[in-house]
């Protein structure tokens, strides 16, 4: 069956465009688009704009930023735009690494006088310059695959982590379960806990693929966040746990203040 062969081909290539697949199987690009929609629905490949990515690449806990940027691209833009409305002008904001927080940074076009601190090495090049008064990048070990630094959420010349405070922290996570928010590495989880502990308001940003997907390192329990910005309402068990922990859910399918 052609679709099974397409799934095998994408797995062998890790990533393939519609035109590459169409040429390989000698069918039209429109036919391949329909095949990829069906394969994505069946969970056999991850469809992207213009092609597909192998599940082995998608499910890797430390997958490359290049791959992650192509997944749930439209959803992340919606999340970014909605999260940006929760950040006030002149705020001191921390944003951690990841493609969803990068979408938030890109959506700050109408903001002004922000002070931004981040370990996301893409943000200095993507955030609208007119929105920022000061921009700081946390030092630490550089993880080239995800374009972040990992280390204490502090600046050496300030003397100690307690001298840093944020009005708001925007935190992207890899998993959300009833136990809390998680990511793939201990070092990343540690930095995120620093950001959370030094922030007056914590906004978690995550698309719906992160629900009930526990990752290796627990960052914090659900009550560590004040808000969750997402593209779809959580499953019932997660929604109930968020409501019990007084986390406000913001998404297209609900209004602010609704937790269901």
Tab-separated table of C-alpha atoms in Angstrom:
chain	number	residue	atom	x	y	z
A	1	UNK	CA	0.000	0.000	0.000
A	2	UNK	CA	1.375	3.385	-1.010
A	3	UNK	CA	0.740	5.149	2.295
A	4	UNK	CA	2.616	2.504	4.269
A	5	UNK	CA	5.531	2.853	1.849
A	6	UNK	CA	5.417	6.637	2.226
A	7	UNK	CA	5.613	6.288	6.016
A	8	UNK	CA	8.630	3.988	5.634
A	9	UNK	CA	10.269	6.422	3.200
A	10	UNK	CA	9.799	9.417	5.513
A	11	UNK	CA	11.196	7.378	8.412
A	12	UNK	CA	14.301	6.494	6.387
A	13	UNK	CA	14.832	10.138	5.329
A	14	UNK	CA	13.827	11.603	8.728
A	15	UNK	CA	12.267	14.510	6.823
A	16	UNK	CA	10.927	14.859	3.280
A	17	UNK	CA	9.103	17.486	1.244
A	18	UNK	CA	5.871	16.870	-0.646
A	19	UNK	CA	7.705	17.232	-3.940
A	20	UNK	CA	10.421	14.761	-2.894
A	21	UNK	CA	7.780	12.184	-1.939
A	22	UNK	CA	5.760	12.826	-5.092
A	23	UNK	CA	8.857	12.248	-7.195
A	24	UNK	CA	9.779	9.099	-5.303
A	25	UNK	CA	6.322	7.539	-5.782
A	26	UNK	CA	5.498	9.100	-9.163
A	27	UNK	CA	2.194	10.625	-8.071
A	28	UNK	CA	0.918	14.191	-7.926
A	29	UNK	CA	1.718	16.564	-5.027
A	30	UNK	CA	-2.027	16.835	-4.308
A	31	UNK	CA	-2.222	13.070	-3.851
A	32	UNK	CA	0.752	13.165	-1.485
A	33	UNK	CA	-0.871	15.963	0.522
A	34	UNK	CA	-3.939	13.787	1.047
A	35	UNK	CA	-1.738	10.812	1.937
A	36	UNK	CA	0.190	12.851	4.510
A	37	UNK	CA	-3.013	14.159	6.088
A	38	UNK	CA	-4.188	10.560	6.525
A	39	UNK	CA	-0.805	9.342	7.788
A	40	UNK	CA	-0.597	12.215	10.264
A	41	UNK	CA	-4.110	11.447	11.516
A	42	UNK	CA	-3.091	7.803	12.026
A	43	UNK	CA	0.035	8.879	13.902
A	44	UNK	CA	2.459	7.374	11.382
A	45	UNK	CA	4.226	10.624	10.427
A	46	UNK	CA	4.145	14.240	11.569
A	47	UNK	CA	2.877	16.501	8.828
A	48	UNK	CA	4.533	19.893	8.403
A	49	UNK	CA	3.986	22.789	6.056
A	50	UNK	CA	5.382	21.423	2.806
A	51	UNK	CA	6.130	17.855	3.858
A	52	UNK	CA	6.470	15.442	6.760
A	53	UNK	CA	8.859	14.449	9.548
A	54	UNK	CA	9.523	10.936	10.809
A	55	UNK	CA	8.098	9.995	14.198
A	56	UNK	CA	11.567	8.986	15.376
A	57	UNK	CA	12.722	12.571	14.828
A	58	UNK	CA	9.585	14.100	16.357
A	59	UNK	CA	9.607	11.913	19.467
A	60	UNK	CA	13.285	12.378	20.287
A	61	UNK	CA	13.379	14.210	23.655
A	62	UNK	CA	16.203	16.464	22.444
A	63	UNK	CA	15.145	16.934	18.844
A	64	UNK	CA	16.744	19.732	16.872
A	65	UNK	CA	15.262	23.221	16.920
A	66	UNK	CA	14.994	23.064	13.126
A	67	UNK	CA	12.551	20.173	13.435
A	68	UNK	CA	10.570	21.607	16.333
A	69	UNK	CA	10.029	24.886	14.483
A	70	UNK	CA	8.079	23.036	11.825
A	71	UNK	CA	5.705	21.277	14.235
A	72	UNK	CA	2.390	22.908	15.221
A	73	UNK	CA	3.612	26.106	13.567
A	74	UNK	CA	0.145	27.652	13.171
A	75	UNK	CA	-0.871	26.671	16.694
A	76	UNK	CA	2.270	28.206	18.175
A	77	UNK	CA	1.623	31.482	16.370
A	78	UNK	CA	-1.856	31.592	17.894
A	79	UNK	CA	-0.457	30.821	21.331
A	80	UNK	CA	2.225	33.475	20.912
A	81	UNK	CA	-0.266	36.154	19.934
A	82	UNK	CA	-2.562	35.323	22.856
A	83	UNK	CA	0.247	35.150	25.411
A	84	UNK	CA	1.573	38.519	24.271
A	85	UNK	CA	-1.695	40.151	25.339
A	86	UNK	CA	-0.982	39.084	28.935
A	87	UNK	CA	2.304	41.034	29.055
A	88	UNK	CA	2.110	44.700	29.970
A	89	UNK	CA	4.154	47.473	28.431
A	90	UNK	CA	7.281	48.284	30.475
A	91	UNK	CA	7.216	44.850	32.099
A	92	UNK	CA	10.343	42.964	33.102
A	93	UNK	CA	9.868	39.613	31.399
A	94	UNK	CA	11.769	36.334	31.367
A	95	UNK	CA	11.360	33.910	28.471
A	96	UNK	CA	12.952	30.483	28.413
A	97	UNK	CA	14.095	28.435	25.430
A	98	UNK	CA	11.824	26.806	22.890
A	99	UNK	CA	9.810	27.499	19.791
A	100	UNK	CA	6.592	28.462	21.595
A	101	UNK	CA	8.254	31.161	23.684
A	102	UNK	CA	9.938	32.321	20.476
A	103	UNK	CA	6.447	32.715	18.999
A	104	UNK	CA	5.533	34.877	22.001
A	105	UNK	CA	8.585	37.078	21.446
A	106	UNK	CA	7.700	37.525	17.775
A	107	UNK	CA	4.200	38.632	18.794
A	108	UNK	CA	5.364	41.579	20.913
A	109	UNK	CA	5.147	43.979	17.969
A	110	UNK	CA	2.830	46.449	19.709
A	111	UNK	CA	4.687	46.428	23.031
A	112	UNK	CA	7.096	49.087	24.239
A	113	UNK	CA	9.735	49.579	26.937
A	114	UNK	CA	10.094	45.895	27.827
A	115	UNK	CA	13.061	44.557	29.742
A	116	UNK	CA	13.587	40.996	28.536
A	117	UNK	CA	15.893	38.318	29.931
A	118	UNK	CA	16.211	34.958	28.217
A	119	UNK	CA	18.298	31.847	27.663
A	120	UNK	CA	16.759	31.512	24.194
A	121	UNK	CA	19.507	32.431	21.730
A	122	UNK	CA	16.998	32.974	18.909
A	123	UNK	CA	15.022	35.688	20.709
A	124	UNK	CA	17.572	38.529	20.311
A	125	UNK	CA	17.278	38.126	16.534
A	126	UNK	CA	13.496	37.623	16.409
A	127	UNK	CA	11.963	39.951	18.996
A	128	UNK	CA	10.690	43.267	17.536
A	129	UNK	CA	13.422	45.830	18.358
A	130	UNK	CA	10.910	48.608	19.051
A	131	UNK	CA	9.395	46.563	21.879
A	132	UNK	CA	12.557	46.326	23.930
A	133	UNK	CA	14.292	48.778	26.200
A	134	UNK	CA	16.851	46.277	27.549
A	135	UNK	CA	17.613	42.715	26.491
A	136	UNK	CA	19.744	40.307	28.526
A	137	UNK	CA	20.872	36.779	27.687
A	138	UNK	CA	21.682	34.389	30.514
A	139	UNK	CA	25.135	32.873	30.333
A	140	UNK	CA	25.853	29.188	30.723
A	141	UNK	CA	26.494	26.116	28.635
A	142	UNK	CA	25.247	26.427	25.066
A	143	UNK	CA	23.089	23.612	23.687
A	144	UNK	CA	23.516	24.031	19.954
A	145	UNK	CA	20.693	21.639	18.983
A	146	UNK	CA	18.072	23.731	20.772
A	147	UNK	CA	19.835	27.138	20.678
A	148	UNK	CA	19.641	27.809	24.412
A	149	UNK	CA	22.002	28.398	27.289
A	150	UNK	CA	21.675	26.277	30.411
A	151	UNK	CA	22.832	27.512	33.809
A	152	UNK	CA	21.680	29.590	36.799
A	153	UNK	CA	19.135	32.304	35.998
A	154	UNK	CA	21.434	35.078	37.166
A	155	UNK	CA	24.007	37.520	35.855
A	156	UNK	CA	27.583	37.374	37.245
A	157	UNK	CA	27.895	41.104	37.926
A	158	UNK	CA	24.747	41.125	40.052
A	159	UNK	CA	26.326	38.993	42.738
A	160	UNK	CA	23.553	36.511	43.455
A	161	UNK	CA	20.381	35.074	41.887
A	162	UNK	CA	18.209	36.903	44.399
A	163	UNK	CA	19.084	40.230	42.807
A	164	UNK	CA	17.042	39.353	39.699
A	165	UNK	CA	13.247	39.767	39.704
A	166	UNK	CA	10.694	39.524	36.888
A	167	UNK	CA	7.168	40.840	36.582
A	168	UNK	CA	6.347	37.856	34.400
A	169	UNK	CA	7.986	34.645	33.263
A	170	UNK	CA	6.832	33.009	30.037
A	171	UNK	CA	7.710	29.334	30.253
A	172	UNK	CA	7.558	26.789	27.451
A	173	UNK	CA	7.371	23.171	28.614
A	174	UNK	CA	7.603	19.741	27.019
A	175	UNK	CA	4.861	18.038	29.001
A	176	UNK	CA	1.825	18.834	31.139
A	177	UNK	CA	0.277	16.164	33.363
A	178	UNK	CA	-1.634	16.160	36.631
A	179	UNK	CA	1.771	15.943	38.358
A	180	UNK	CA	3.011	19.173	36.808
A	181	UNK	CA	5.164	20.649	34.042
A	182	UNK	CA	8.159	18.757	32.690
A	183	UNK	CA	11.020	18.981	30.196
A	184	UNK	CA	13.610	16.592	28.795
A	185	UNK	CA	16.725	17.573	30.799
A	186	UNK	CA	17.586	18.240	34.437
A	187	UNK	CA	19.662	21.321	33.614
A	188	UNK	CA	16.801	22.924	31.703
A	189	UNK	CA	14.357	22.117	34.501
A	190	UNK	CA	16.680	23.700	37.047
A	191	UNK	CA	16.957	26.955	35.088
A	192	UNK	CA	13.192	27.116	34.661
A	193	UNK	CA	12.673	26.706	38.410
A	194	UNK	CA	14.997	29.693	38.938
A	195	UNK	CA	12.890	31.794	36.566
A	196	UNK	CA	9.651	30.727	38.222
A	197	UNK	CA	10.941	31.451	41.733
A	198	UNK	CA	11.940	35.001	40.765
A	199	UNK	CA	8.691	35.946	38.971
A	200	UNK	CA	5.508	37.600	40.196
A	201	UNK	CA	3.450	35.950	37.462
A	202	UNK	CA	4.159	32.719	35.593
A	203	UNK	CA	2.621	32.017	32.195
A	204	UNK	CA	3.100	28.524	30.778
A	205	UNK	CA	2.779	28.278	26.990
A	206	UNK	CA	2.193	24.885	25.375
A	207	UNK	CA	0.288	23.412	22.450
A	208	UNK	CA	-2.141	20.529	22.872
A	209	UNK	CA	0.423	17.850	21.981
A	210	UNK	CA	2.030	18.441	25.398
A	211	UNK	CA	-0.960	17.168	27.421
A	212	UNK	CA	-0.400	13.909	29.290
A	213	UNK	CA	3.085	13.656	27.856
A	214	UNK	CA	5.400	13.433	30.876
A	215	UNK	CA	9.068	14.127	30.224
A	216	UNK	CA	12.185	13.170	32.144
A	217	UNK	CA	12.585	16.154	34.466
A	218	UNK	CA	9.746	17.676	36.475
A	219	UNK	CA	9.993	21.468	36.511
A	220	UNK	CA	7.255	22.290	39.004
A	221	UNK	CA	3.757	21.261	40.136
A	222	UNK	CA	0.766	22.783	38.369
A	223	UNK	CA	0.241	25.509	40.979
A	224	UNK	CA	3.609	27.074	40.081
A	225	UNK	CA	1.878	28.779	37.139
A	226	UNK	CA	-0.840	31.400	37.186
A	227	UNK	CA	-1.816	30.977	33.533
A	228	UNK	CA	-1.702	28.379	30.783
A	229	UNK	CA	-1.880	29.653	27.205
A	230	UNK	CA	-2.698	26.929	24.711
A	231	UNK	CA	-4.442	26.163	21.429
A	232	UNK	CA	-6.982	23.624	22.746
A	233	UNK	CA	-8.597	22.756	26.043
A	234	UNK	CA	-6.835	20.022	28.051
A	235	UNK	CA	-8.267	16.537	28.563
A	236	UNK	CA	-10.604	16.267	31.533
A	237	UNK	CA	-8.085	14.986	34.086
A	238	UNK	CA	-5.574	17.740	33.330
A	239	UNK	CA	-8.296	20.408	33.144
A	240	UNK	CA	-9.647	19.368	36.549
A	241	UNK	CA	-6.155	19.429	38.085
A	242	UNK	CA	-5.455	22.876	36.628
A	243	UNK	CA	-8.738	24.182	37.994
A	244	UNK	CA	-7.977	22.753	41.447
A	245	UNK	CA	-4.631	24.556	41.354
A	246	UNK	CA	-6.244	27.839	40.253
A	247	UNK	CA	-4.468	27.988	36.887
A	248	UNK	CA	-6.347	30.146	34.383
A	249	UNK	CA	-6.549	28.633	30.901
A	250	UNK	CA	-6.407	30.954	27.900
A	251	UNK	CA	-7.197	29.501	24.471
A	252	UNK	CA	-9.405	30.017	21.439
A	253	UNK	CA	-12.026	27.651	22.854
A	254	UNK	CA	-12.476	29.401	26.204
A	255	UNK	CA	-12.562	32.821	27.815
A	256	UNK	CA	-10.155	34.160	30.392
A	257	UNK	CA	-11.039	32.880	33.830
A	258	UNK	CA	-12.563	29.650	32.512
A	259	UNK	CA	-10.737	26.496	33.534
A	260	UNK	CA	-12.916	24.115	31.544
